[in-house]
Amino acid sequence: MKLKSLNIGRLTTNNNIVLAPMAGYTDDAFRSLAVKLGAGFCVTEMVSAKGLAYKNENTRELLKLADNEKATAVQLFGREPDFLRRACESVDLEPFEVVDINMGCPVTKIYSNGEGSRLMEEPELAQKIVSECVKSGKTITVKFRAGVYENELLAVDFAKRMEDAGASLITIHGRTREGMYSGPVHYDQIAKAKEAVKIPVIANGGIFSVEDARLMIERTGADGVALARSALSNPLLFAELSKTDSGMTLKDCMFYLMDLRKASVPDEVVAHAMRKFCVQILKGVRGGKEAKLKIFEANSTDRIKEILNSVM
Ligand SMILES: Cc1cc2nc3c(=O)[nH]c(=O)nc-3n(C[C@H](O)[C@H](O)[C@H](O)COP(=O)(O)O)c2cc1C
């Protein structure tokens, strides 16, 4: 796919390859790895606007930035325009130029709280959220889905509303809430939304290879692509897409994450946190199953390195 920079408010990115937000995964270390491999724009995992207001310590942990991050948005979720605007204005968000609002999360707990993808069913409230957040002076972007139900696709109308309300970029996950993470990706919805708005549109959903990214752009005309699960199973896809010569292997990626995290977190905690990342890259590796079991018993990063060295 063709590389180009994105203009997101006052921010200009190096390219149009985006690391999508993933709760529990896209922390500062993982984003640092994505940047090293050539990602042009990254998004933190979703952060509760209320958690920020109540100065929740775990919430603030999610706001740490790595040294090499120059183009990272913080993603907020919530439903009260006022709370979200105040979150945008809080000192905690000072390091972030761009705030992404989550309007796509399908998880029942979030949806039934009226947050995430539920906001697609309340478009006026969704617009109010964006226009309030814009008042904070931050650049506001929105991530949403093709719709909530398969028989009621509404990305085009929603995209226009987000633009009208002042959003500077939208990311569209081509699946509906009903489709969760495995339903069909509605390329036509992304394509029509792209035609309907002037702001940059990032296409997301089911991109696991260079060819998938090329097809996504061909089918939608989107300005860039966002990778989620493929970033976990094959972070080197960032390097392939961005034509970055990182010289790294998948194993090096895991070592990079461990070494970075060790600078601020006790070794045993890092070892435990690494389990879910190692599981992802061991898929399809000969001896991977046994290695996974051993990694689940490992209590040090040295031990994890030893296990990875034995199979990769
Ligand atoms: C483990 C996991 C956590 C996620 N967390 C978030 C999140 O915090 N915010 C968000 O907007 N989307 C979140 N998503 C959705 C992804 O950003 C993305 O839209 C979705 O996985 C489709 O892209 P993919 O097919 O490339 O995985 C999450 C997805 C996964 C698999």
mmCIF file of C-alpha atoms and ligand atoms in Angstrom:
data_model
loop_
_atom_site.group_PDB
_atom_site.id
_atom_site.type_symbol
_atom_site.label_atom_id
_atom_site.label_comp_id
_atom_site.label_asym_id
_atom_site.label_seq_id
_atom_site.Cartn_x
_atom_site.Cartn_y
_atom_site.Cartn_z
ATOM 1 C CA MET A 1 0.000 0.000 0.000
ATOM 2 C CA LYS A 2 1.039 3.567 -0.616
ATOM 3 C CA LEU A 3 2.617 5.315 2.332
ATOM 4 C CA LYS A 4 1.664 8.894 3.105
ATOM 5 C CA SER A 5 1.606 11.116 6.135
ATOM 6 C CA LEU A 6 -1.632 11.927 7.915
ATOM 7 C CA ASN A 7 -2.619 15.388 9.050
ATOM 8 C CA ILE A 8 -4.465 15.033 12.321
ATOM 9 C CA GLY A 9 -5.160 18.546 13.553
ATOM 10 C CA ARG A 10 -1.750 20.063 14.218
ATOM 11 C CA LEU A 11 -0.038 16.689 14.108
ATOM 12 C CA THR A 12 1.580 15.270 10.988
ATOM 13 C CA THR A 13 2.490 11.609 11.131
ATOM 14 C CA ASN A 14 5.382 9.857 9.406
ATOM 15 C CA ASN A 15 3.022 7.468 7.670
ATOM 16 C CA ASN A 16 -0.483 6.016 7.586
ATOM 17 C CA ILE A 17 0.146 2.745 9.417
ATOM 18 C CA VAL A 18 -1.647 2.849 12.758
ATOM 19 C CA LEU A 19 -1.473 0.725 15.889
ATOM 20 C CA ALA A 20 -5.131 0.304 16.941
ATOM 21 C CA PRO A 21 -6.000 0.521 20.634
ATOM 22 C CA MET A 22 -6.133 -2.783 22.502
ATOM 23 C CA ALA A 23 -7.056 -2.968 26.173
ATOM 24 C CA GLY A 24 -4.459 -4.927 28.103
ATOM 25 C CA TYR A 25 -1.918 -4.797 25.267
ATOM 26 C CA THR A 26 -1.109 -1.405 23.767
ATOM 27 C CA ASP A 27 0.817 -0.060 26.749
ATOM 28 C CA ASP A 28 3.842 2.254 26.469
ATOM 29 C CA ALA A 29 6.262 -0.636 25.866
ATOM 30 C CA PHE A 30 4.180 -2.189 23.117
ATOM 31 C CA ARG A 31 3.623 1.160 21.438
ATOM 32 C CA SER A 32 7.352 1.819 21.635
ATOM 33 C CA LEU A 33 7.928 -1.452 19.795
ATOM 34 C CA ALA A 34 5.343 -0.487 17.149
ATOM 35 C CA VAL A 35 7.058 2.886 16.638
ATOM 36 C CA LYS A 36 10.451 1.213 16.365
ATOM 37 C CA LEU A 37 9.017 -1.046 13.676
ATOM 38 C CA GLY A 38 7.602 1.917 11.768
ATOM 39 C CA ALA A 39 4.043 2.582 12.990
ATOM 40 C CA GLY A 40 3.192 6.188 12.149
ATOM 41 C CA PHE A 41 0.451 6.692 14.718
ATOM 42 C CA CYS A 42 -0.463 4.797 17.892
ATOM 43 C CA VAL A 43 -3.393 4.804 20.276
ATOM 44 C CA THR A 44 -3.327 3.883 23.966
ATOM 45 C CA GLU A 45 -5.800 1.370 25.253
ATOM 46 C CA MET A 46 -9.138 2.850 26.260
ATOM 47 C CA VAL A 47 -9.038 4.923 29.429
ATOM 48 C CA SER A 48 -12.108 5.718 31.514
ATOM 49 C CA ALA A 49 -12.981 9.415 31.579
ATOM 50 C CA LYS A 50 -14.467 8.840 35.022
ATOM 51 C CA GLY A 51 -11.348 7.025 36.200
ATOM 52 C CA LEU A 52 -9.373 10.135 35.266
ATOM 53 C CA ALA A 53 -11.750 12.441 37.068
ATOM 54 C CA TYR A 54 -11.469 10.335 40.226
ATOM 55 C CA LYS A 55 -7.669 10.164 39.916
ATOM 56 C CA ASN A 56 -7.644 6.387 39.805
ATOM 57 C CA GLU A 57 -3.978 5.255 39.999
ATOM 58 C CA ASN A 58 -4.434 2.343 37.559
ATOM 59 C CA THR A 59 -5.947 4.722 35.053
ATOM 60 C CA ARG A 60 -2.946 7.021 35.254
ATOM 61 C CA GLU A 61 -0.588 4.100 34.635
ATOM 62 C CA LEU A 62 -2.189 3.803 31.209
ATOM 63 C CA LEU A 63 -1.074 7.334 30.323
ATOM 64 C CA LYS A 64 2.667 6.708 30.396
ATOM 65 C CA LEU A 65 4.470 7.463 27.135
ATOM 66 C CA ALA A 66 7.617 5.786 25.855
ATOM 67 C CA ASP A 67 10.638 7.885 24.844
ATOM 68 C CA ASN A 68 10.260 7.271 21.118
ATOM 69 C CA GLU A 69 6.550 8.134 20.911
ATOM 70 C CA LYS A 70 5.902 11.279 18.902
ATOM 71 C CA ALA A 71 2.432 10.594 17.539
ATOM 72 C CA THR A 72 0.240 8.832 20.072
ATOM 73 C CA ALA A 73 -3.384 9.518 20.878
ATOM 74 C CA VAL A 74 -4.967 8.658 24.182
ATOM 75 C CA GLN A 75 -8.292 6.881 23.841
ATOM 76 C CA LEU A 76 -11.088 7.798 26.244
ATOM 77 C CA PHE A 77 -14.379 6.093 26.877
ATOM 78 C CA GLY A 78 -17.417 7.466 28.616
ATOM 79 C CA ARG A 79 -20.828 8.903 27.802
ATOM 80 C CA GLU A 80 -21.181 12.205 29.647
ATOM 81 C CA PRO A 81 -20.008 15.034 27.368
ATOM 82 C CA ASP A 82 -19.047 17.109 30.358
ATOM 83 C CA PHE A 83 -16.914 14.385 31.966
ATOM 84 C CA LEU A 84 -15.185 13.687 28.690
ATOM 85 C CA ARG A 85 -14.435 17.354 28.091
ATOM 86 C CA ARG A 86 -13.035 17.704 31.593
ATOM 87 C CA ALA A 87 -10.908 14.612 31.032
ATOM 88 C CA CYS A 88 -9.531 16.245 27.866
ATOM 89 C CA GLU A 89 -8.700 19.340 29.893
ATOM 90 C CA SER A 90 -7.067 17.475 32.780
ATOM 91 C CA VAL A 91 -3.336 17.825 33.465
ATOM 92 C CA ASP A 92 -3.022 14.067 33.093
ATOM 93 C CA LEU A 93 -3.742 14.409 29.388
ATOM 94 C CA GLU A 94 -1.314 17.279 28.827
ATOM 95 C CA PRO A 95 1.260 15.068 27.048
ATOM 96 C CA PHE A 96 -1.343 14.097 24.441
ATOM 97 C CA GLU A 97 -2.159 16.355 21.521
ATOM 98 C CA VAL A 98 -4.801 13.986 20.174
ATOM 99 C CA VAL A 99 -7.707 12.375 22.049
ATOM 100 C CA ASP A 100 -9.571 9.490 20.444
ATOM 101 C CA ILE A 101 -13.096 8.753 21.634
ATOM 102 C CA ASN A 102 -14.169 5.113 21.781
ATOM 103 C CA MET A 103 -17.524 4.587 20.100
ATOM 104 C CA GLY A 104 -16.925 1.032 18.980
ATOM 105 C CA CYS A 105 -16.331 -1.149 22.020
ATOM 106 C CA PRO A 106 -18.781 -4.090 21.851
ATOM 107 C CA VAL A 107 -18.150 -5.521 25.340
ATOM 108 C CA THR A 108 -21.440 -5.957 27.229
ATOM 109 C CA LYS A 109 -20.299 -4.144 30.355
ATOM 110 C CA ILE A 110 -19.316 -1.053 28.359
ATOM 111 C CA TYR A 111 -22.266 -1.224 25.957
ATOM 112 C CA SER A 112 -24.843 -1.602 28.720
ATOM 113 C CA ASN A 113 -23.324 1.389 30.501
ATOM 114 C CA GLY A 114 -24.231 3.375 27.397
ATOM 115 C CA GLU A 115 -20.583 3.682 26.338
ATOM 116 C CA GLY A 116 -18.492 2.396 23.405
ATOM 117 C CA SER A 117 -20.595 1.106 20.490
ATOM 118 C CA ARG A 118 -23.826 2.014 22.297
ATOM 119 C CA LEU A 119 -23.102 5.630 21.305
ATOM 120 C CA MET A 120 -23.678 4.701 17.667
ATOM 121 C CA GLU A 121 -27.326 4.271 18.643
ATOM 122 C CA GLU A 122 -27.382 7.730 20.189
ATOM 123 C CA PRO A 123 -25.842 9.790 17.394
ATOM 124 C CA GLU A 124 -26.897 13.131 18.810
ATOM 125 C CA LEU A 125 -25.222 12.382 22.112
ATOM 126 C CA ALA A 126 -22.165 11.115 20.228
ATOM 127 C CA GLN A 127 -21.995 14.418 18.356
ATOM 128 C CA LYS A 128 -22.374 16.375 21.568
ATOM 129 C CA ILE A 129 -19.476 14.435 23.084
ATOM 130 C CA VAL A 130 -17.212 15.339 20.179
ATOM 131 C CA SER A 131 -18.223 18.994 20.053
ATOM 132 C CA GLU A 132 -17.713 19.346 23.825
ATOM 133 C CA CYS A 133 -14.312 17.649 23.682
ATOM 134 C CA VAL A 134 -13.244 19.890 20.795
ATOM 135 C CA LYS A 135 -13.800 22.871 23.126
ATOM 136 C CA SER A 136 -10.914 21.598 25.248
ATOM 137 C CA GLY A 137 -8.514 22.576 22.453
ATOM 138 C CA LYS A 138 -7.400 18.977 21.890
ATOM 139 C CA THR A 139 -7.540 17.386 18.471
ATOM 140 C CA ILE A 140 -10.419 14.925 18.653
ATOM 141 C CA THR A 141 -10.661 11.694 16.685
ATOM 142 C CA VAL A 142 -13.282 8.958 16.904
ATOM 143 C CA LYS A 143 -13.159 5.187 16.464
ATOM 144 C CA PHE A 144 -16.407 3.398 15.672
ATOM 145 C CA ARG A 145 -17.817 0.397 13.834
ATOM 146 C CA ALA A 146 -19.860 -0.155 10.672
ATOM 147 C CA GLY A 147 -22.898 -0.246 12.930
ATOM 148 C CA VAL A 148 -24.395 -2.108 15.836
ATOM 149 C CA TYR A 149 -26.568 -4.595 13.921
ATOM 150 C CA GLU A 150 -25.821 -6.400 10.676
ATOM 151 C CA ASN A 151 -29.120 -5.273 9.170
ATOM 152 C CA GLU A 152 -28.626 -1.643 10.097
ATOM 153 C CA LEU A 153 -25.289 -0.367 8.804
ATOM 154 C CA LEU A 154 -24.794 3.265 9.616
ATOM 155 C CA ALA A 155 -21.139 4.188 9.228
ATOM 156 C CA VAL A 156 -21.818 6.821 6.570
ATOM 157 C CA ASP A 157 -24.291 8.917 8.547
ATOM 158 C CA PHE A 158 -22.192 8.496 11.684
ATOM 159 C CA ALA A 159 -19.004 9.541 9.919
ATOM 160 C CA LYS A 160 -20.658 12.728 8.668
ATOM 161 C CA ARG A 161 -21.949 13.508 12.119
ATOM 162 C CA MET A 162 -18.511 13.066 13.640
ATOM 163 C CA GLU A 163 -16.989 15.383 11.044
ATOM 164 C CA ASP A 164 -19.728 17.982 11.577
ATOM 165 C CA ALA A 165 -19.116 17.835 15.324
ATOM 166 C CA GLY A 166 -15.433 18.656 14.804
ATOM 167 C CA ALA A 167 -13.580 15.341 14.658
ATOM 168 C CA SER A 168 -10.220 15.555 12.839
ATOM 169 C CA LEU A 169 -9.962 11.867 11.870
ATOM 170 C CA ILE A 170 -12.106 8.774 12.122
ATOM 171 C CA THR A 171 -11.154 5.127 12.357
ATOM 172 C CA ILE A 172 -13.788 2.699 11.167
ATOM 173 C CA HIS A 173 -13.720 -0.921 12.246
ATOM 174 C CA GLY A 174 -15.617 -2.495 9.351
ATOM 175 C CA ARG A 175 -17.477 -4.996 11.547
ATOM 176 C CA THR A 176 -20.684 -4.355 13.487
ATOM 177 C CA ARG A 177 -21.117 -4.866 17.212
ATOM 178 C CA GLU A 178 -23.070 -8.005 16.335
ATOM 179 C CA GLY A 179 -20.102 -9.179 14.265
ATOM 180 C CA MET A 180 -17.791 -8.597 17.249
ATOM 181 C CA TYR A 181 -14.297 -9.647 16.074
ATOM 182 C CA SER A 182 -15.133 -12.316 13.495
ATOM 183 C CA GLY A 183 -18.141 -11.057 11.531
ATOM 184 C CA PRO A 184 -17.853 -9.696 8.004
ATOM 185 C CA VAL A 185 -15.836 -6.544 7.405
ATOM 186 C CA HIS A 186 -18.125 -4.138 5.539
ATOM 187 C CA TYR A 187 -15.642 -2.587 3.146
ATOM 188 C CA ASP A 188 -18.410 -0.728 1.309
ATOM 189 C CA GLN A 189 -19.375 1.084 4.508
ATOM 190 C CA ILE A 190 -15.831 2.345 4.960
ATOM 191 C CA ALA A 191 -15.668 3.276 1.258
ATOM 192 C CA LYS A 192 -18.931 5.250 1.382
ATOM 193 C CA ALA A 193 -17.954 6.961 4.613
ATOM 194 C CA LYS A 194 -14.615 7.938 3.081
ATOM 195 C CA GLU A 195 -16.448 9.493 0.147
ATOM 196 C CA ALA A 196 -18.805 11.361 2.436
ATOM 197 C CA VAL A 197 -16.213 13.173 4.592
ATOM 198 C CA LYS A 198 -13.136 15.313 4.051
ATOM 199 C CA ILE A 199 -11.270 14.309 7.204
ATOM 200 C CA PRO A 200 -8.834 11.353 7.032
ATOM 201 C CA VAL A 201 -10.413 7.910 7.380
ATOM 202 C CA ILE A 202 -8.488 4.960 8.781
ATOM 203 C CA ALA A 203 -9.763 1.502 7.890
ATOM 204 C CA ASN A 204 -9.602 -1.304 10.408
ATOM 205 C CA GLY A 205 -10.593 -4.950 10.622
ATOM 206 C CA GLY A 206 -9.016 -8.202 9.546
ATOM 207 C CA ILE A 207 -5.663 -6.943 8.251
ATOM 208 C CA PHE A 208 -3.120 -9.702 8.812
ATOM 209 C CA SER A 209 -0.763 -9.281 5.864
ATOM 210 C CA VAL A 210 0.653 -6.781 3.393
ATOM 211 C CA GLU A 211 -1.855 -8.100 0.869
ATOM 212 C CA ASP A 212 -4.778 -7.573 3.288
ATOM 213 C CA ALA A 213 -3.659 -3.970 3.785
ATOM 214 C CA ARG A 214 -3.397 -3.416 0.048
ATOM 215 C CA LEU A 215 -6.881 -4.872 -0.498
ATOM 216 C CA MET A 216 -8.339 -2.804 2.339
ATOM 217 C CA ILE A 217 -7.076 0.412 0.738
ATOM 218 C CA GLU A 218 -8.143 -0.708 -2.731
ATOM 219 C CA ARG A 219 -11.661 -1.563 -1.557
ATOM 220 C CA THR A 220 -12.231 1.459 0.669
ATOM 221 C CA GLY A 221 -10.014 4.277 -0.597
ATOM 222 C CA ALA A 222 -9.175 4.898 3.071
ATOM 223 C CA ASP A 223 -6.220 7.100 4.015
ATOM 224 C CA GLY A 224 -4.531 4.470 6.132
ATOM 225 C CA VAL A 225 -4.917 1.193 7.985
ATOM 226 C CA ALA A 226 -5.047 0.297 11.664
ATOM 227 C CA LEU A 227 -3.706 -3.043 12.858
ATOM 228 C CA ALA A 228 -4.921 -4.679 16.045
ATOM 229 C CA ARG A 229 -4.595 -8.450 16.428
ATOM 230 C CA SER A 230 -1.963 -8.781 13.723
ATOM 231 C CA ALA A 231 0.182 -6.340 15.695
ATOM 232 C CA LEU A 232 0.220 -8.934 18.484
ATOM 233 C CA SER A 233 0.783 -12.063 16.411
ATOM 234 C CA ASN A 234 3.178 -10.427 13.960
ATOM 235 C CA PRO A 235 4.433 -6.997 15.017
ATOM 236 C CA LEU A 236 6.912 -7.199 12.121
ATOM 237 C CA LEU A 237 3.983 -6.388 9.833
ATOM 238 C CA PHE A 238 4.547 -2.746 10.807
ATOM 239 C CA ALA A 239 8.071 -2.957 9.394
ATOM 240 C CA GLU A 240 6.877 -4.679 6.238
ATOM 241 C CA LEU A 241 4.135 -2.138 5.611
ATOM 242 C CA SER A 242 6.209 0.908 6.471
ATOM 243 C CA LYS A 243 9.289 -0.457 4.686
ATOM 244 C CA THR A 244 11.349 -0.065 7.831
ATOM 245 C CA ASP A 245 14.541 -2.049 8.006
ATOM 246 C CA SER A 246 14.408 -2.894 11.699
ATOM 247 C CA GLY A 247 16.618 -5.974 11.505
ATOM 248 C CA MET A 248 14.431 -7.515 14.203
ATOM 249 C CA THR A 249 12.928 -10.993 14.468
ATOM 250 C CA LEU A 250 9.754 -11.865 16.370
ATOM 251 C CA LYS A 251 11.933 -13.106 19.209
ATOM 252 C CA ASP A 252 13.795 -9.785 19.260
ATOM 253 C CA CYS A 253 10.419 -8.062 19.609
ATOM 254 C CA MET A 254 9.701 -10.022 22.793
ATOM 255 C CA PHE A 255 13.189 -9.286 24.147
ATOM 256 C CA TYR A 256 12.646 -5.589 23.385
ATOM 257 C CA LEU A 257 9.350 -5.565 25.333
ATOM 258 C CA MET A 258 10.923 -7.347 28.289
ATOM 259 C CA ASP A 259 13.981 -5.116 28.458
ATOM 260 C CA LEU A 260 11.933 -1.949 28.219
ATOM 261 C CA ARG A 261 9.463 -3.000 30.890
ATOM 262 C CA LYS A 262 12.248 -4.137 33.222
ATOM 263 C CA ALA A 263 13.440 -0.542 33.500
ATOM 264 C CA SER A 264 10.386 0.377 35.552
ATOM 265 C CA VAL A 265 8.743 -2.844 36.744
ATOM 266 C CA PRO A 266 10.076 -5.752 38.891
ATOM 267 C CA ASP A 267 11.386 -8.639 36.802
ATOM 268 C CA GLU A 268 8.816 -11.157 38.045
ATOM 269 C CA VAL A 269 5.932 -8.826 37.193
ATOM 270 C CA VAL A 270 7.362 -8.335 33.697
ATOM 271 C CA ALA A 271 7.705 -12.099 33.262
ATOM 272 C CA HIS A 272 4.036 -12.602 34.113
ATOM 273 C CA ALA A 273 2.938 -9.722 31.892
ATOM 274 C CA MET A 274 4.896 -11.208 28.977
ATOM 275 C CA ARG A 275 2.888 -14.442 28.920
ATOM 276 C CA LYS A 276 0.039 -13.115 26.807
ATOM 277 C CA PHE A 277 2.466 -11.513 24.324
ATOM 278 C CA CYS A 278 4.604 -14.633 23.934
ATOM 279 C CA VAL A 279 1.512 -16.795 23.384
ATOM 280 C CA GLN A 280 0.652 -14.629 20.401
ATOM 281 C CA ILE A 281 3.962 -14.974 18.606
ATOM 282 C CA LEU A 282 4.324 -18.677 19.362
ATOM 283 C CA LYS A 283 1.240 -19.518 17.274
ATOM 284 C CA GLY A 284 2.354 -21.830 14.494
ATOM 285 C CA VAL A 285 5.931 -22.157 15.785
ATOM 286 C CA ARG A 286 7.300 -25.717 15.948
ATOM 287 C CA GLY A 287 7.486 -26.635 19.630
ATOM 288 C CA GLY A 288 5.371 -23.566 20.420
ATOM 289 C CA LYS A 289 2.806 -25.412 22.513
ATOM 290 C CA GLU A 290 5.404 -26.826 24.895
ATOM 291 C CA ALA A 291 7.162 -23.473 25.016
ATOM 292 C CA LYS A 292 3.903 -21.762 25.975
ATOM 293 C CA LEU A 293 3.381 -24.152 28.890
ATOM 294 C CA LYS A 294 6.917 -23.500 30.115
ATOM 295 C CA ILE A 295 6.476 -19.740 29.779
ATOM 296 C CA PHE A 296 3.361 -19.944 31.931
ATOM 297 C CA GLU A 297 5.523 -21.349 34.717
ATOM 298 C CA ALA A 298 8.409 -18.922 34.249
ATOM 299 C CA ASN A 299 8.988 -16.335 36.931
ATOM 300 C CA SER A 300 11.851 -14.395 35.401
ATOM 301 C CA THR A 301 12.547 -12.737 32.075
ATOM 302 C CA ASP A 302 15.832 -14.661 31.810
ATOM 303 C CA ARG A 303 13.881 -17.905 31.923
ATOM 304 C CA ILE A 304 11.447 -16.659 29.240
ATOM 305 C CA LYS A 305 14.387 -15.674 27.034
ATOM 306 C CA GLU A 306 15.897 -19.131 27.503
ATOM 307 C CA ILE A 307 12.599 -20.794 26.491
ATOM 308 C CA LEU A 308 12.149 -18.546 23.447
ATOM 309 C CA ASN A 309 15.769 -19.186 22.419
ATOM 310 C CA SER A 310 15.086 -22.911 22.460
ATOM 311 C CA VAL A 311 12.317 -22.686 19.837
ATOM 312 C CA MET A 312 13.033 -19.577 17.782
HETATM 313 C C1 LIG B 1 -7.726 -7.632 23.064
HETATM 314 C C2 LIG B 1 -8.384 -6.490 22.343
HETATM 315 C C3 LIG B 1 -8.569 -5.295 22.996
HETATM 316 C C4 LIG B 1 -9.172 -4.215 22.346
HETATM 317 N N1 LIG B 1 -9.308 -3.017 22.999
HETATM 318 C C5 LIG B 1 -9.805 -1.937 22.332
HETATM 319 C C6 LIG B 1 -9.836 -0.647 22.951
HETATM 320 O O1 LIG B 1 -9.416 -0.457 24.102
HETATM 321 N N2 LIG B 1 -10.360 0.375 22.216
HETATM 322 C C7 LIG B 1 -10.838 0.214 20.934
HETATM 323 O O2 LIG B 1 -11.298 1.173 20.311
HETATM 324 N N3 LIG B 1 -10.794 -0.999 20.335
HETATM 325 C C8 LIG B 1 -10.269 -2.049 20.992
HETATM 326 N N4 LIG B 1 -10.163 -3.259 20.348
HETATM 327 C C9 LIG B 1 -10.589 -3.365 18.932
HETATM 328 C C10 LIG B 1 -9.399 -3.184 17.990
HETATM 329 O O3 LIG B 1 -8.844 -1.886 18.091
HETATM 330 C C11 LIG B 1 -9.835 -3.420 16.531
HETATM 331 O O4 LIG B 1 -10.815 -2.489 16.189
HETATM 332 C C12 LIG B 1 -10.386 -4.823 16.293
HETATM 333 O O5 LIG B 1 -9.628 -5.811 16.945
HETATM 334 C C13 LIG B 1 -10.436 -5.138 14.777
HETATM 335 O O6 LIG B 1 -9.148 -5.080 14.221
HETATM 336 P P1 LIG B 1 -8.297 -6.423 13.853
HETATM 337 O O7 LIG B 1 -9.206 -7.265 12.983
HETATM 338 O O8 LIG B 1 -7.077 -5.887 13.167
HETATM 339 O O9 LIG B 1 -7.996 -7.121 15.143
HETATM 340 C C14 LIG B 1 -9.601 -4.348 20.993
HETATM 341 C C15 LIG B 1 -9.404 -5.562 20.337
HETATM 342 C C16 LIG B 1 -8.791 -6.626 20.983
HETATM 343 C C17 LIG B 1 -8.587 -7.912 20.226
#
